[in-house]
JSON list of C-alpha atoms in Angstrom, two decimals:
[
{"chain": "A", "resi": 67, "resn": "MET", "atom": "CA", "xyz": [-101.34, 77.81, 75.50]},
{"chain": "A", "resi": 68, "resn": "LYS", "atom": "CA", "xyz": [-101.48, 81.59, 75.27]},
{"chain": "A", "resi": 69, "resn": "ILE", "atom": "CA", "xyz": [-104.49, 83.46, 73.94]},
{"chain": "A", "resi": 70, "resn": "GLY", "atom": "CA", "xyz": [-102.84, 84.27, 70.61]},
{"chain": "A", "resi": 71, "resn": "GLU", "atom": "CA", "xyz": [-102.04, 80.61, 70.02]},
{"chain": "A", "resi": 72, "resn": "LEU", "atom": "CA", "xyz": [-105.59, 79.61, 70.89]},
{"chain": "A", "resi": 73, "resn": "SER", "atom": "CA", "xyz": [-106.90, 82.26, 68.51]},
{"chain": "A", "resi": 74, "resn": "ARG", "atom": "CA", "xyz": [-104.73, 80.99, 65.65]},
{"chain": "A", "resi": 75, "resn": "GLU", "atom": "CA", "xyz": [-105.60, 77.35, 66.30]},
{"chain": "A", "resi": 76, "resn": "THR", "atom": "CA", "xyz": [-109.36, 77.93, 66.48]},
{"chain": "A", "resi": 77, "resn": "GLY", "atom": "CA", "xyz": [-109.79, 80.86, 64.12]},
{"chain": "A", "resi": 78, "resn": "VAL", "atom": "CA", "xyz": [-111.62, 82.75, 66.86]},
{"chain": "A", "resi": 79, "resn": "SER", "atom": "CA", "xyz": [-110.50, 86.30, 67.57]},
{"chain": "A", "resi": 80, "resn": "VAL", "atom": "CA", "xyz": [-108.69, 87.18, 70.79]},
{"chain": "A", "resi": 81, "resn": "ARG", "atom": "CA", "xyz": [-111.50, 89.58, 71.63]},
{"chain": "A", "resi": 82, "resn": "LEU", "atom": "CA", "xyz": [-114.10, 86.83, 71.29]},
{"chain": "A", "resi": 83, "resn": "LEU", "atom": "CA", "xyz": [-112.02, 84.45, 73.42]},
{"chain": "A", "resi": 84, "resn": "ARG", "atom": "CA", "xyz": [-111.96, 87.10, 76.16]},
{"chain": "A", "resi": 85, "resn": "TYR", "atom": "CA", "xyz": [-115.73, 87.44, 75.82]},
{"chain": "A", "resi": 86, "resn": "TYR", "atom": "CA", "xyz": [-116.16, 83.67, 76.20]},
{"chain": "A", "resi": 87, "resn": "GLU", "atom": "CA", "xyz": [-114.10, 83.87, 79.36]},
{"chain": "A", "resi": 88, "resn": "GLU", "atom": "CA", "xyz": [-116.20, 86.77, 80.70]},
{"chain": "A", "resi": 89, "resn": "GLN", "atom": "CA", "xyz": [-119.32, 84.70, 80.08]},
{"chain": "A", "resi": 90, "resn": "GLY", "atom": "CA", "xyz": [-117.90, 81.77, 82.05]},
{"chain": "A", "resi": 91, "resn": "LEU", "atom": "CA", "xyz": [-117.57, 79.56, 78.98]},
{"chain": "A", "resi": 92, "resn": "LEU", "atom": "CA", "xyz": [-113.79, 79.33, 78.87]},
{"chain": "A", "resi": 93, "resn": "ALA", "atom": "CA", "xyz": [-111.31, 79.16, 81.74]},
{"chain": "A", "resi": 94, "resn": "SER", "atom": "CA", "xyz": [-107.74, 80.35, 81.89]},
{"chain": "A", "resi": 95, "resn": "GLU", "atom": "CA", "xyz": [-104.97, 80.69, 84.41]},
{"chain": "A", "resi": 96, "resn": "ARG", "atom": "CA", "xyz": [-102.80, 83.80, 84.71]},
{"chain": "A", "resi": 97, "resn": "THR", "atom": "CA", "xyz": [-99.04, 83.96, 84.54]},
{"chain": "A", "resi": 98, "resn": "PRO", "atom": "CA", "xyz": [-97.23, 86.14, 87.10]},
{"chain": "A", "resi": 99, "resn": "GLY", "atom": "CA", "xyz": [-97.13, 88.76, 84.32]},
{"chain": "A", "resi": 100, "resn": "GLY", "atom": "CA", "xyz": [-100.93, 88.61, 83.97]},
{"chain": "A", "resi": 101, "resn": "GLN", "atom": "CA", "xyz": [-101.09, 86.78, 80.63]},
{"chain": "A", "resi": 102, "resn": "ARG", "atom": "CA", "xyz": [-103.85, 84.28, 80.05]},
{"chain": "A", "resi": 103, "resn": "VAL", "atom": "CA", "xyz": [-102.79, 80.66, 79.72]},
{"chain": "A", "resi": 104, "resn": "TYR", "atom": "CA", "xyz": [-105.31, 78.04, 78.57]},
{"chain": "A", "resi": 105, "resn": "GLY", "atom": "CA", "xyz": [-105.29, 74.29, 79.13]},
{"chain": "A", "resi": 106, "resn": "SER", "atom": "CA", "xyz": [-104.68, 71.77, 76.39]},
{"chain": "A", "resi": 107, "resn": "ASP", "atom": "CA", "xyz": [-108.45, 71.16, 76.08]},
{"chain": "A", "resi": 108, "resn": "ALA", "atom": "CA", "xyz": [-109.19, 74.82, 75.26]},
{"chain": "A", "resi": 109, "resn": "PRO", "atom": "CA", "xyz": [-109.33, 74.35, 71.46]},
{"chain": "A", "resi": 110, "resn": "SER", "atom": "CA", "xyz": [-111.96, 71.62, 71.88]},
{"chain": "A", "resi": 111, "resn": "VAL", "atom": "CA", "xyz": [-113.93, 73.79, 74.30]},
{"chain": "A", "resi": 112, "resn": "VAL", "atom": "CA", "xyz": [-113.87, 76.71, 71.86]},
{"chain": "A", "resi": 113, "resn": "ARG", "atom": "CA", "xyz": [-115.06, 74.44, 69.01]},
{"chain": "A", "resi": 114, "resn": "ARG", "atom": "CA", "xyz": [-117.90, 73.20, 71.24]},
{"chain": "A", "resi": 115, "resn": "ILE", "atom": "CA", "xyz": [-118.87, 76.78, 72.08]},
{"chain": "A", "resi": 116, "resn": "ARG", "atom": "CA", "xyz": [-118.87, 77.67, 68.37]},
{"chain": "A", "resi": 117, "resn": "ALA", "atom": "CA", "xyz": [-121.01, 74.63, 67.53]},
{"chain": "A", "resi": 118, "resn": "LEU", "atom": "CA", "xyz": [-123.56, 75.52, 70.21]},
{"chain": "A", "resi": 119, "resn": "LEU", "atom": "CA", "xyz": [-123.62, 79.16, 69.12]},
{"chain": "A", "resi": 120, "resn": "GLY", "atom": "CA", "xyz": [-124.09, 77.95, 65.54]},
{"chain": "A", "resi": 121, "resn": "ALA", "atom": "CA", "xyz": [-127.11, 75.98, 66.74]},
{"chain": "A", "resi": 122, "resn": "GLY", "atom": "CA", "xyz": [-128.64, 79.22, 68.00]},
{"chain": "A", "resi": 123, "resn": "LEU", "atom": "CA", "xyz": [-128.07, 78.77, 71.72]},
{"chain": "A", "resi": 124, "resn": "PRO", "atom": "CA", "xyz": [-127.37, 81.95, 73.67]},
{"chain": "A", "resi": 125, "resn": "THR", "atom": "CA", "xyz": [-124.24, 82.12, 75.81]},
{"chain": "A", "resi": 126, "resn": "ARG", "atom": "CA", "xyz": [-126.25, 81.94, 79.05]},
{"chain": "A", "resi": 127, "resn": "VAL", "atom": "CA", "xyz": [-127.65, 78.55, 77.97]},
{"chain": "A", "resi": 128, "resn": "ILE", "atom": "CA", "xyz": [-124.25, 77.39, 76.70]},
{"chain": "A", "resi": 129, "resn": "ALA", "atom": "CA", "xyz": [-122.79, 78.16, 80.13]},
{"chain": "A", "resi": 130, "resn": "GLU", "atom": "CA", "xyz": [-125.36, 75.79, 81.65]},
{"chain": "A", "resi": 131, "resn": "VAL", "atom": "CA", "xyz": [-124.87, 72.94, 79.19]},
{"chain": "A", "resi": 132, "resn": "LEU", "atom": "CA", "xyz": [-121.23, 73.15, 78.11]},
{"chain": "A", "resi": 133, "resn": "ASP", "atom": "CA", "xyz": [-120.14, 70.50, 80.61]},
{"chain": "A", "resi": 134, "resn": "CYS", "atom": "CA", "xyz": [-122.70, 68.12, 79.10]},
{"chain": "A", "resi": 135, "resn": "VAL", "atom": "CA", "xyz": [-121.09, 68.27, 75.67]},
{"chain": "A", "resi": 136, "resn": "CYS", "atom": "CA", "xyz": [-118.80, 65.33, 75.21]},
{"chain": "A", "resi": 137, "resn": "GLY", "atom": "CA", "xyz": [-116.58, 63.92, 72.51]},
{"chain": "A", "resi": 138, "resn": "SER", "atom": "CA", "xyz": [-116.78, 65.97, 69.36]},
{"chain": "A", "resi": 139, "resn": "GLU", "atom": "CA", "xyz": [-118.45, 69.35, 69.11]},
{"chain": "A", "resi": 140, "resn": "GLY", "atom": "CA", "xyz": [-121.80, 67.80, 68.19]},
{"chain": "A", "resi": 141, "resn": "GLU", "atom": "CA", "xyz": [-122.11, 65.07, 70.80]},
{"chain": "A", "resi": 142, "resn": "ILE", "atom": "CA", "xyz": [-124.23, 65.83, 73.85]},
{"chain": "A", "resi": 143, "resn": "GLU", "atom": "CA", "xyz": [-125.42, 63.91, 76.84]},
{"chain": "A", "resi": 144, "resn": "PRO", "atom": "CA", "xyz": [-128.95, 62.50, 76.34]},
{"chain": "A", "resi": 145, "resn": "CYS", "atom": "CA", "xyz": [-130.20, 64.50, 79.35]},
{"chain": "A", "resi": 146, "resn": "LEU", "atom": "CA", "xyz": [-129.90, 67.67, 77.25]},
{"chain": "A", "resi": 147, "resn": "SER", "atom": "CA", "xyz": [-132.19, 66.40, 74.52]},
{"chain": "A", "resi": 148, "resn": "PRO", "atom": "CA", "xyz": [-135.45, 67.77, 76.05]},
{"chain": "A", "resi": 149, "resn": "MET", "atom": "CA", "xyz": [-133.95, 71.25, 76.39]},
{"chain": "A", "resi": 150, "resn": "LEU", "atom": "CA", "xyz": [-132.68, 71.20, 72.83]},
{"chain": "A", "resi": 151, "resn": "VAL", "atom": "CA", "xyz": [-136.01, 69.90, 71.53]},
{"chain": "A", "resi": 152, "resn": "ALA", "atom": "CA", "xyz": [-137.77, 72.74, 73.37]},
{"chain": "A", "resi": 153, "resn": "ARG", "atom": "CA", "xyz": [-135.38, 75.27, 71.75]},
{"chain": "A", "resi": 154, "resn": "LEU", "atom": "CA", "xyz": [-136.07, 73.69, 68.36]},
{"chain": "A", "resi": 155, "resn": "ASP", "atom": "CA", "xyz": [-139.83, 73.94, 68.93]},
{"chain": "A", "resi": 156, "resn": "ALA", "atom": "CA", "xyz": [-139.44, 77.62, 69.86]},
{"chain": "A", "resi": 157, "resn": "ILE", "atom": "CA", "xyz": [-137.50, 78.27, 66.65]},
{"chain": "A", "resi": 158, "resn": "ASP", "atom": "CA", "xyz": [-140.18, 76.47, 64.61]},
{"chain": "A", "resi": 159, "resn": "GLU", "atom": "CA", "xyz": [-142.81, 78.70, 66.22]},
{"chain": "A", "resi": 160, "resn": "GLN", "atom": "CA", "xyz": [-140.77, 81.81, 65.40]},
{"chain": "A", "resi": 161, "resn": "LEU", "atom": "CA", "xyz": [-140.44, 80.64, 61.80]},
{"chain": "A", "resi": 162, "resn": "HIS", "atom": "CA", "xyz": [-144.19, 80.11, 61.59]},
{"chain": "A", "resi": 163, "resn": "ASP", "atom": "CA", "xyz": [-144.80, 83.61, 62.94]},
{"chain": "A", "resi": 164, "resn": "LEU", "atom": "CA", "xyz": [-142.25, 85.09, 60.52]},
{"chain": "A", "resi": 165, "resn": "ARG", "atom": "CA", "xyz": [-143.91, 83.36, 57.57]},
{"chain": "A", "resi": 166, "resn": "GLY", "atom": "CA", "xyz": [-147.22, 84.95, 58.57]},
{"chain": "A", "resi": 167, "resn": "THR", "atom": "CA", "xyz": [-145.59, 88.35, 58.98]},
{"chain": "A", "resi": 168, "resn": "ARG", "atom": "CA", "xyz": [-143.86, 88.00, 55.62]},
{"chain": "A", "resi": 169, "resn": "SER", "atom": "CA", "xyz": [-147.09, 87.03, 53.93]},
{"chain": "A", "resi": 170, "resn": "SER", "atom": "CA", "xyz": [-148.87, 90.07, 55.38]},
{"chain": "A", "resi": 171, "resn": "LEU", "atom": "CA", "xyz": [-146.05, 92.37, 54.34]},
{"chain": "A", "resi": 172, "resn": "ALA", "atom": "CA", "xyz": [-145.94, 90.89, 50.84]},
{"chain": "A", "resi": 173, "resn": "ALA", "atom": "CA", "xyz": [-149.69, 91.51, 50.49]},
{"chain": "A", "resi": 174, "resn": "LEU", "atom": "CA", "xyz": [-149.21, 95.15, 51.53]},
{"chain": "A", "resi": 175, "resn": "VAL", "atom": "CA", "xyz": [-146.41, 95.59, 49.01]},
{"chain": "A", "resi": 176, "resn": "ALA", "atom": "CA", "xyz": [-148.47, 93.97, 46.26]},
{"chain": "A", "resi": 177, "resn": "ALA", "atom": "CA", "xyz": [-151.45, 96.20, 47.04]},
{"chain": "A", "resi": 178, "resn": "THR", "atom": "CA", "xyz": [-149.18, 99.26, 46.99]},
{"chain": "A", "resi": 179, "resn": "GLU", "atom": "CA", "xyz": [-147.64, 98.23, 43.67]},
{"chain": "A", "resi": 180, "resn": "GLU", "atom": "CA", "xyz": [-151.13, 97.82, 42.14]},
{"chain": "A", "resi": 181, "resn": "ARG", "atom": "CA", "xyz": [-152.05, 101.39, 43.11]},
{"chain": "A", "resi": 182, "resn": "LYS", "atom": "CA", "xyz": [-148.95, 103.03, 41.68]},
{"chain": "A", "resi": 183, "resn": "PRO", "atom": "CA", "xyz": [-149.72, 105.26, 38.70]},
{"chain": "A", "resi": 184, "resn": "ALA", "atom": "CA", "xyz": [-148.24, 104.06, 35.43]},
{"chain": "A", "resi": 185, "resn": "THR", "atom": "CA", "xyz": [-145.18, 106.03, 34.37]},
{"chain": "A", "resi": 186, "resn": "ALA", "atom": "CA", "xyz": [-144.78, 107.23, 30.81]},
{"chain": "A", "resi": 187, "resn": "ASP", "atom": "CA", "xyz": [-141.55, 106.25, 29.12]}
]
């Protein structure tokens, strides 16, 4: 399968497919003319990459765990569960911190709004 076909089948741009290859997430062979040719499993691999990216995993982590994804895009080997739980905990912590930051910012905005002089209409 050529890169254009893979792009059409997956809805992922050619540029992004090249990026996945640069990151070691997707493998291709080269024709004598230098064109990329992907295996029949490439559409599934791309869907798995997209699912993992959608879950917030960076490409460096995806490169480490991609071989542990099995079946459909959302099925993973149980050995990955601790790593994913740790990522989830880190996201929860970031959300907690963001809520605190938002609350502080909202208080500053409210205090600023209270001090604004009334405008005459």
